[in-house]
PDB file of C-alpha atoms in Angstrom:
ATOM      1  CA  MET A   1      39.246   9.704  24.102  1.00 95.00           C
ATOM      2  CA  SER A   2      37.056  11.515  26.568  1.00 95.00           C
ATOM      3  CA  ILE A   3      37.238  11.959  30.408  1.00 95.00           C
ATOM      4  CA  THR A   4      33.657  10.714  31.952  1.00 93.00           C
ATOM      5  CA  LYS A   5      35.584   9.518  35.538  1.00 96.00           C
ATOM      6  CA  GLU A   6      39.146  10.907  37.648  1.00 96.00           C
ATOM      7  CA  SER A   7      40.276   7.412  36.865  1.00 97.00           C
ATOM      8  CA  ASP A   8      41.019   7.977  33.238  1.00 97.00           C
ATOM      9  CA  LEU A   9      42.718  11.443  34.705  1.00 97.00           C
ATOM     10  CA  ILE A  10      44.284   9.269  36.557  1.00 98.00           C
ATOM     11  CA  GLY A  11      45.187   6.771  33.850  1.00 98.00           C
ATOM     12  CA  MET A  12      45.938   9.150  31.655  1.00 98.00           C
ATOM     13  CA  LYS A  13      48.443  11.439  33.584  1.00 98.00           C
ATOM     14  CA  LYS A  14      50.778   8.668  34.478  1.00 98.00           C
ATOM     15  CA  ILE A  15      51.118   7.663  30.140  1.00 98.00           C
ATOM     16  CA  SER A  16      51.353  10.968  29.459  1.00 98.00           C
ATOM     17  CA  GLU A  17      54.531  11.596  32.325  1.00 98.00           C
ATOM     18  CA  VAL A  18      55.920   8.123  31.016  1.00 98.00           C
ATOM     19  CA  VAL A  19      56.695   9.246  27.434  1.00 98.00           C
ATOM     20  CA  GLY A  20      57.082  12.706  28.530  1.00 98.00           C
ATOM     21  CA  THR A  21      59.656  11.874  31.188  1.00 98.00           C
ATOM     22  CA  THR A  22      61.490   8.906  29.050  1.00 98.00           C
ATOM     23  CA  LEU A  23      61.311  11.624  25.630  1.00 98.00           C
ATOM     24  CA  LYS A  24      63.447  14.446  27.957  1.00 98.00           C
ATOM     25  CA  LEU A  25      66.355  11.913  29.131  1.00 98.00           C
ATOM     26  CA  MET A  26      66.455  10.889  25.840  1.00 98.00           C
ATOM     27  CA  ILE A  27      67.328  14.071  24.428  1.00 98.00           C
ATOM     28  CA  GLU A  28      69.595  14.953  27.497  1.00 98.00           C
ATOM     29  CA  TYR A  29      71.455  11.283  26.308  1.00 98.00           C
ATOM     30  CA  ALA A  30      71.811  11.556  23.160  1.00 98.00           C
ATOM     31  CA  LYS A  31      75.628  11.920  22.177  1.00 98.00           C
ATOM     32  CA  VAL A  32      77.738  13.003  19.496  1.00 98.00           C
ATOM     33  CA  GLY A  33      79.328   8.616  18.173  1.00 98.00           C
ATOM     34  CA  MET A  34      75.968   7.165  19.479  1.00 98.00           C
ATOM     35  CA  SER A  35      73.928   4.908  16.990  1.00 98.00           C
ATOM     36  CA  THR A  36      70.001   5.477  16.707  1.00 98.00           C
ATOM     37  CA  LYS A  37      69.654   2.171  17.516  1.00 98.00           C
ATOM     38  CA  GLU A  38      71.742   2.755  21.203  1.00 98.00           C
ATOM     39  CA  LEU A  39      69.548   5.773  21.675  1.00 98.00           C
ATOM     40  CA  ASP A  40      66.840   4.336  21.415  1.00 98.00           C
ATOM     41  CA  ASP A  41      66.921   1.238  23.379  1.00 98.00           C
ATOM     42  CA  TYR A  42      68.075   3.927  26.075  1.00 98.00           C
ATOM     43  CA  GLY A  43      64.654   4.945  26.031  1.00 98.00           C
ATOM     44  CA  GLY A  44      63.097   1.422  25.837  1.00 98.00           C
ATOM     45  CA  GLU A  45      64.254   0.262  28.996  1.00 98.00           C
ATOM     46  CA  ILE A  46      63.098   3.779  30.207  1.00 98.00           C
ATOM     47  CA  LEU A  47      59.464   2.919  28.950  1.00 98.00           C
ATOM     48  CA  LYS A  48      59.853  -1.153  30.554  1.00 98.00           C
ATOM     49  CA  SER A  49      60.633   0.950  33.862  1.00 98.00           C
ATOM     50  CA  TYR A  50      57.383   2.206  34.217  1.00 98.00           C
ATOM     51  CA  GLY A  51      55.336  -1.274  32.875  1.00 98.00           C
ATOM     52  CA  ALA A  52      54.943   0.779  29.636  1.00 98.00           C
ATOM     53  CA  LYS A  53      54.978  -0.675  25.954  1.00 98.00           C
ATOM     54  CA  SER A  54      55.757   0.877  23.382  1.00 98.00           C
ATOM     55  CA  ALA A  55      53.243   2.055  21.078  1.00 97.00           C
ATOM     56  CA  PRO A  56      54.356   1.855  17.791  1.00 96.00           C
ATOM     57  CA  PHE A  57      55.847  -1.446  18.460  1.00 96.00           C
ATOM     58  CA  GLU A  58      53.028  -2.367  20.074  1.00 94.00           C
ATOM     59  CA  THR A  59      50.012  -1.170  17.554  1.00 93.00           C
ATOM     60  CA  TYR A  60      52.410  -1.461  14.370  1.00 94.00           C
ATOM     61  CA  ASN A  61      55.860  -3.546  15.195  1.00 96.00           C
ATOM     62  CA  PHE A  62      57.101  -0.906  14.098  1.00 97.00           C
ATOM     63  CA  PRO A  63      61.055  -2.172  13.840  1.00 97.00           C
ATOM     64  CA  GLY A  64      62.100   0.073  17.102  1.00 98.00           C
ATOM     65  CA  PHE A  65      60.386   1.179  20.874  1.00 98.00           C
ATOM     66  CA  THR A  66      60.648   5.088  19.761  1.00 98.00           C
ATOM     67  CA  CYS A  67      61.157   6.912  16.176  1.00 98.00           C
ATOM     68  CA  ILE A  68      63.976   8.499  15.600  1.00 98.00           C
ATOM     69  CA  SER A  69      64.167  10.358  12.932  1.00 98.00           C
ATOM     70  CA  VAL A  70      67.811  12.398  11.269  1.00 98.00           C
ATOM     71  CA  ASN A  71      68.110  15.488   9.239  1.00 98.00           C
ATOM     72  CA  GLN A  72      66.147  15.566   6.106  1.00 97.00           C
ATOM     73  CA  GLU A  73      64.248  12.671   7.917  1.00 98.00           C
ATOM     74  CA  ALA A  74      60.484  13.874   8.990  1.00 97.00           C
ATOM     75  CA  ALA A  75      59.517  11.371  10.280  1.00 98.00           C
ATOM     76  CA  HIS A  76      58.954   7.411  11.197  1.00 97.00           C
ATOM     77  CA  GLY A  77      62.946   7.150  11.708  1.00 98.00           C
ATOM     78  CA  ILE A  78      63.888   3.201  12.296  1.00 98.00           C
ATOM     79  CA  PRO A  79      66.420   3.348  14.737  1.00 98.00           C
ATOM     80  CA  SER A  80      69.783   1.488  13.223  1.00 98.00           C
ATOM     81  CA  SER A  81      73.227   0.908  14.678  1.00 98.00           C
ATOM     82  CA  ASN A  82      75.046   2.019  10.968  1.00 97.00           C
ATOM     83  CA  LYS A  83      73.457   5.376  12.066  1.00 98.00           C
ATOM     84  CA  ILE A  84      75.719   7.260  13.771  1.00 98.00           C
ATOM     85  CA  LEU A  85      74.898  10.986  14.702  1.00 98.00           C
ATOM     86  CA  VAL A  86      77.408  13.572  14.389  1.00 98.00           C
ATOM     87  CA  GLU A  87      77.404  17.026  15.252  1.00 98.00           C
ATOM     88  CA  GLY A  88      74.765  19.967  13.989  1.00 98.00           C
ATOM     89  CA  ASP A  89      73.033  16.441  13.321  1.00 98.00           C
ATOM     90  CA  LEU A  90      68.597  17.753  13.627  1.00 98.00           C
ATOM     91  CA  ILE A  91      67.342  15.117  15.382  1.00 98.00           C
ATOM     92  CA  ASN A  92      64.403  13.891  15.538  1.00 98.00           C
ATOM     93  CA  ILE A  93      62.016  11.792  18.808  1.00 98.00           C
ATOM     94  CA  ASP A  94      58.819  11.096  18.498  1.00 98.00           C
ATOM     95  CA  VAL A  95      57.919   8.646  22.523  1.00 98.00           C
ATOM     96  CA  SER A  96      54.265   7.068  22.317  1.00 98.00           C
ATOM     97  CA  ALA A  97      53.365   4.212  24.902  1.00 98.00           C
ATOM     98  CA  GLU A  98      51.320   2.486  26.730  1.00 98.00           C
ATOM     99  CA  LEU A  99      50.130   1.961  30.479  1.00 98.00           C
ATOM    100  CA  ASN A 100      47.547   0.290  32.422  1.00 97.00           C
ATOM    101  CA  GLY A 101      44.584   1.062  28.512  1.00 97.00           C
ATOM    102  CA  PHE A 102      45.798   4.613  28.570  1.00 98.00           C
ATOM    103  CA  TRP A 103      47.907   5.746  25.835  1.00 98.00           C
ATOM    104  CA  SER A 104      50.305   8.386  25.088  1.00 98.00           C
ATOM    105  CA  ASP A 105      52.078  10.718  22.873  1.00 98.00           C
ATOM    106  CA  ASN A 106      54.848  12.814  22.594  1.00 98.00           C
ATOM    107  CA  GLY A 107      58.029  14.174  20.505  1.00 98.00           C
ATOM    108  CA  GLY A 108      60.273  16.836  19.965  1.00 98.00           C
ATOM    109  CA  SER A 109      63.020  18.151  17.803  1.00 98.00           C
ATOM    110  CA  PHE A 110      66.948  19.716  18.799  1.00 98.00           C
ATOM    111  CA  VAL A 111      69.581  19.813  17.451  1.00 98.00           C
ATOM    112  CA  ILE A 112      73.089  18.052  18.923  1.00 98.00           C
ATOM    113  CA  GLY A 113      76.429  19.559  19.326  1.00 96.00           C
ATOM    114  CA  LYS A 114      76.704  22.992  17.798  1.00 97.00           C
ATOM    115  CA  ASP A 115      74.742  24.010  15.627  1.00 98.00           C
ATOM    116  CA  ILE A 116      76.581  24.584  12.314  1.00 98.00           C
ATOM    117  CA  HIS A 117      74.529  24.026  10.034  1.00 98.00           C
ATOM    118  CA  ASN A 118      71.704  26.471  11.363  1.00 98.00           C
ATOM    119  CA  HIS A 119      69.156  24.829  12.681  1.00 98.00           C
ATOM    120  CA  GLN A 120      67.997  26.255  15.679  1.00 98.00           C
ATOM    121  CA  PRO A 121      65.302  28.684  13.866  1.00 98.00           C
ATOM    122  CA  LEU A 122      63.715  26.384  12.391  1.00 98.00           C
ATOM    123  CA  VAL A 123      63.423  23.916  16.055  1.00 98.00           C
ATOM    124  CA  ASN A 124      62.923  27.328  17.384  1.00 98.00           C
ATOM    125  CA  ALA A 125      59.146  27.849  15.079  1.00 98.00           C
ATOM    126  CA  SER A 126      58.134  24.318  15.703  1.00 98.00           C
ATOM    127  CA  LYS A 127      58.423  24.772  18.904  1.00 98.00           C
ATOM    128  CA  SER A 128      56.649  28.241  19.512  1.00 98.00           C
ATOM    129  CA  ILE A 129      54.016  27.607  17.146  1.00 98.00           C
ATOM    130  CA  LEU A 130      53.462  24.478  18.637  1.00 98.00           C
ATOM    131  CA  GLN A 131      53.168  26.773  21.993  1.00 98.00           C
ATOM    132  CA  LYS A 132      50.914  29.174  20.303  1.00 98.00           C
ATOM    133  CA  ALA A 133      48.229  26.704  18.453  1.00 98.00           C
ATOM    134  CA  ILE A 134      47.573  24.408  21.346  1.00 98.00           C
ATOM    135  CA  ASN A 135      46.834  27.950  23.881  1.00 98.00           C
ATOM    136  CA  ARG A 136      43.844  28.897  21.623  1.00 98.00           C
ATOM    137  CA  ILE A 137      42.913  25.532  21.852  1.00 98.00           C
ATOM    138  CA  LYS A 138      39.673  24.675  24.201  1.00 98.00           C
ATOM    139  CA  GLY A 139      35.621  23.000  23.964  1.00 97.00           C
ATOM    140  CA  GLY A 140      34.084  24.037  20.805  1.00 97.00           C
ATOM    141  CA  VAL A 141      37.351  25.296  19.198  1.00 98.00           C
ATOM    142  CA  LYS A 142      36.900  24.555  15.209  1.00 97.00           C
ATOM    143  CA  ILE A 143      39.529  22.056  14.420  1.00 98.00           C
ATOM    144  CA  ALA A 144      40.300  23.703  11.378  1.00 97.00           C
ATOM    145  CA  ASP A 145      41.916  27.259  12.968  1.00 97.00           C
ATOM    146  CA  ILE A 146      43.768  25.380  14.219  1.00 98.00           C
ATOM    147  CA  GLY A 147      45.047  24.540  11.481  1.00 98.00           C
ATOM    148  CA  TYR A 148      45.102  27.553  10.331  1.00 98.00           C
ATOM    149  CA  VAL A 149      47.511  29.016  13.279  1.00 98.00           C
ATOM    150  CA  ILE A 150      49.875  26.859  12.584  1.00 98.00           C
ATOM    151  CA  GLU A 151      50.157  27.714   8.653  1.00 98.00           C
ATOM    152  CA  MET A 152      50.364  31.237   8.378  1.00 98.00           C
ATOM    153  CA  GLU A 153      52.640  31.477  11.820  1.00 98.00           C
ATOM    154  CA  ALA A 154      55.690  29.062  10.139  1.00 98.00           C
ATOM    155  CA  ARG A 155      55.079  31.094   7.005  1.00 98.00           C
ATOM    156  CA  LYS A 156      55.657  34.070   9.301  1.00 98.00           C
ATOM    157  CA  SER A 157      59.094  32.746  10.354  1.00 97.00           C
ATOM    158  CA  GLY A 158      59.655  31.864   6.651  1.00 98.00           C
ATOM    159  CA  PHE A 159      59.031  28.108   6.607  1.00 98.00           C
ATOM    160  CA  LYS A 160      56.113  25.790   5.318  1.00 98.00           C
ATOM    161  CA  VAL A 161      54.210  22.958   6.741  1.00 98.00           C
ATOM    162  CA  ILE A 162      53.386  19.355   5.972  1.00 98.00           C
ATOM    163  CA  LYS A 163      50.155  19.295   5.384  1.00 98.00           C
ATOM    164  CA  ASN A 164      50.243  14.908   4.588  1.00 97.00           C
ATOM    165  CA  LEU A 165      50.949  14.101   8.165  1.00 97.00           C
ATOM    166  CA  ALA A 166      48.622  15.853  11.372  1.00 97.00           C
ATOM    167  CA  GLY A 167      47.993  15.634  15.743  1.00 98.00           C
ATOM    168  CA  HIS A 168      44.903  13.771  16.764  1.00 98.00           C
ATOM    169  CA  GLY A 169      42.501  12.058  19.107  1.00 97.00           C
ATOM    170  CA  VAL A 170      44.627   9.805  21.676  1.00 98.00           C
ATOM    171  CA  GLY A 171      43.751   7.552  25.136  1.00 97.00           C
ATOM    172  CA  LYS A 172      42.512   4.147  24.491  1.00 96.00           C
ATOM    173  CA  SER A 173      44.705   3.959  21.945  1.00 96.00           C
ATOM    174  CA  LEU A 174      47.293   5.365  19.302  1.00 96.00           C
ATOM    175  CA  HIS A 175      44.856   6.855  16.738  1.00 95.00           C
ATOM    176  CA  GLU A 176      41.806   8.413  17.713  1.00 96.00           C
ATOM    177  CA  ALA A 177      38.946  10.392  16.452  1.00 95.00           C
ATOM    178  CA  PRO A 178      39.675  13.398  15.289  1.00 96.00           C
ATOM    179  CA  GLU A 179      42.208  12.075  12.956  1.00 91.00           C
ATOM    180  CA  ASP A 180      42.300  15.549  11.458  1.00 91.00           C
ATOM    181  CA  ILE A 181      44.044  18.188  13.464  1.00 97.00           C
ATOM    182  CA  LEU A 182      46.312  18.805   9.925  1.00 98.00           C
ATOM    183  CA  ASN A 183      48.970  22.124   9.858  1.00 98.00           C
ATOM    184  CA  TYR A 184      46.826  24.001   7.816  1.00 98.00           C
ATOM    185  CA  ARG A 185      43.103  24.849   7.106  1.00 97.00           C
ATOM    186  CA  VAL A 186      40.638  22.584   6.011  1.00 95.00           C
ATOM    187  CA  ARG A 187      37.505  24.851   5.406  1.00 91.00           C
ATOM    188  CA  SER A 188      35.739  21.165   5.260  1.00 94.00           C
ATOM    189  CA  ASN A 189      36.349  20.431   8.276  1.00 94.00           C
ATOM    190  CA  ARG A 190      34.024  21.846  10.918  1.00 94.00           C
ATOM    191  CA  ASN A 191      34.601  19.569  13.215  1.00 96.00           C
ATOM    192  CA  ARG A 192      35.183  20.821  16.662  1.00 97.00           C
ATOM    193  CA  PHE A 193      37.424  20.255  19.331  1.00 98.00           C
ATOM    194  CA  LYS A 194      35.341  19.054  22.706  1.00 97.00           C
ATOM    195  CA  LYS A 195      35.872  19.256  26.509  1.00 97.00           C
ATOM    196  CA  ASN A 196      37.378  16.425  28.229  1.00 98.00           C
ATOM    197  CA  THR A 197      38.764  15.057  25.670  1.00 98.00           C
ATOM    198  CA  THR A 198      42.379  13.721  25.665  1.00 98.00           C
ATOM    199  CA  VAL A 199      44.040  14.738  21.902  1.00 98.00           C
ATOM    200  CA  ALA A 200      47.709  15.163  20.849  1.00 98.00           C
ATOM    201  CA  ILE A 201      48.724  18.082  18.725  1.00 98.00           C
ATOM    202  CA  GLU A 202      52.088  17.969  16.754  1.00 98.00           C
ATOM    203  CA  THR A 203      53.812  20.954  14.497  1.00 98.00           C
ATOM    204  CA  PHE A 204      55.106  19.785  10.970  1.00 98.00           C
ATOM    205  CA  ILE A 205      57.341  22.933  10.500  1.00 98.00           C
ATOM    206  CA  SER A 206      59.833  22.606   7.146  1.00 98.00           C
ATOM    207  CA  THR A 207      62.114  23.933   5.434  1.00 98.00           C
ATOM    208  CA  LYS A 208      60.730  23.493   1.414  1.00 98.00           C
ATOM    209  CA  SER A 209      58.386  20.545   1.355  1.00 98.00           C
ATOM    210  CA  THR A 210      55.383  20.728   2.092  1.00 98.00           C
ATOM    211  CA  TYR A 211      54.269  17.147   1.507  1.00 98.00           C
ATOM    212  CA  ALA A 212      55.402  13.765   3.657  1.00 98.00           C
ATOM    213  CA  VAL A 213      57.010  11.042   0.951  1.00 98.00           C
ATOM    214  CA  GLU A 214      57.138   7.208   2.138  1.00 97.00           C
ATOM    215  CA  GLN A 215      60.136   5.067   1.796  1.00 97.00           C
ATOM    216  CA  MET A 216      61.198   2.326   0.397  1.00 97.00           C
ATOM    217  CA  ASP A 217      61.785   0.664   4.291  1.00 96.00           C
ATOM    218  CA  GLY A 218      57.699   1.309   4.603  1.00 97.00           C
ATOM    219  CA  TRP A 219      58.654   3.347   7.863  1.00 97.00           C
ATOM    220  CA  THR A 220      60.394   6.184   7.283  1.00 98.00           C
ATOM    221  CA  LEU A 221      58.854  10.268   5.331  1.00 98.00           C
ATOM    222  CA  VAL A 222      61.267  12.561   3.946  1.00 98.00           C
ATOM    223  CA  GLY A 223      60.170  15.804   2.749  1.00 98.00           C
ATOM    224  CA  ASN A 224      58.934  15.477  -1.544  1.00 98.00           C
ATOM    225  CA  LYS A 225      61.134  18.472  -2.164  1.00 98.00           C
ATOM    226  CA  GLY A 226      63.511  18.254  -0.127  1.00 97.00           C
ATOM    227  CA  GLY A 227      64.920  20.359   2.725  1.00 98.00           C
ATOM    228  CA  TYR A 228      64.386  20.029   7.030  1.00 98.00           C
ATOM    229  CA  VAL A 229      61.932  19.267   8.684  1.00 98.00           C
ATOM    230  CA  THR A 230      60.946  19.400  12.608  1.00 98.00           C
ATOM    231  CA  GLN A 231      58.354  18.476  14.701  1.00 98.00           C
ATOM    232  CA  HIS A 232      57.275  18.463  18.568  1.00 98.00           C
ATOM    233  CA  GLU A 233      53.913  16.885  20.467  1.00 98.00           C
ATOM    234  CA  GLN A 234      52.448  17.212  23.215  1.00 98.00           C
ATOM    235  CA  THR A 235      49.449  15.401  24.836  1.00 98.00           C
ATOM    236  CA  ILE A 236      46.188  17.725  26.113  1.00 98.00           C
ATOM    237  CA  LEU A 237      43.502  17.642  28.026  1.00 98.00           C
ATOM    238  CA  ILE A 238      41.069  20.040  26.348  1.00 98.00           C
ATOM    239  CA  THR A 239      38.734  22.684  29.239  1.00 97.00           C
ATOM    240  CA  ASP A 240      37.160  25.107  28.092  1.00 96.00           C
ATOM    241  CA  SER A 241      39.445  26.931  29.058  1.00 95.00           C
ATOM    242  CA  ASP A 242      43.126  26.790  28.746  1.00 96.00           C
ATOM    243  CA  PRO A 243      44.259  23.053  27.920  1.00 98.00           C
ATOM    244  CA  ILE A 244      45.996  20.607  30.507  1.00 98.00           C
ATOM    245  CA  ILE A 245      49.287  20.126  29.285  1.00 98.00           C
ATOM    246  CA  LEU A 246      49.012  16.726  29.990  1.00 98.00           C
ATOM    247  CA  THR A 247      52.863  15.760  28.408  1.00 98.00           C
ATOM    248  CA  ALA A 248      54.691  17.804  29.658  1.00 98.00           C
ATOM    249  CA  SER A 249      57.001  16.099  32.082  1.00 98.00           C
ATOM    250  CA  ASN A 250      59.488  16.193  28.378  1.00 98.00           C
ATOM    251  CA  GLY A 251      60.445  19.993  29.868  1.00 97.00           C
ATOM    252  CA  LEU A 252      59.509  20.720  25.970  1.00 96.00           C
ATOM    253  CA  TRP A 253      58.905  24.525  26.619  1.00 93.00           C
ATOM    254  CA  ASP A 254      61.218  24.907  29.854  1.00 90.00           C
TER     255      ASP A 254
END
């Protein structure tokens, strides 16, 4: 969305702080032996305490307040009382919500307990690449150029990117234009980031796969060639200099 008045900025800052705080608290709350439904219910209670509504539930009738993906699940994992977290699991939590007509989105991947499967390098790469990409964004920059940064940085780290998942505009709804903030460069895409707009930038960094494939449940995505995927996401306000990280309360880079 375009920020045209002070009330727009206040609204986006508020909901972004809510989803960022919810993500941070959910990551801290996650424990070995806990079900992903218990973790999701905790997140749902936090959103409710702020008067915010779950964006995936409100928009798509998703069966959960947040998306919680575990191990080989790349995205859109459904919270379940049968899915119990164990030592060394790779977990992704994606939290998006609406408050007073404003929407914001963020997510993060992490390892629970000891990193017995050596997932941390993938987590670190995703987090670092997101930061490098966002630091290059300002009004007038080509969207495709940011995709190039993400893809090249992933390659330098020995990883790949998921090509059919993307960052997107956010603000007056969960997904808005531009909806093509991909993790690789599409040369034909001449669209540019616009000053005073809000977008959700997200990395999808993988060990083996390059595409996400929907499973029989109609939600969960897994990599087309297996392996693991990490995602990190921030909602930002684009300026003519450094972007403002609206979801900084998630502490992803602390």
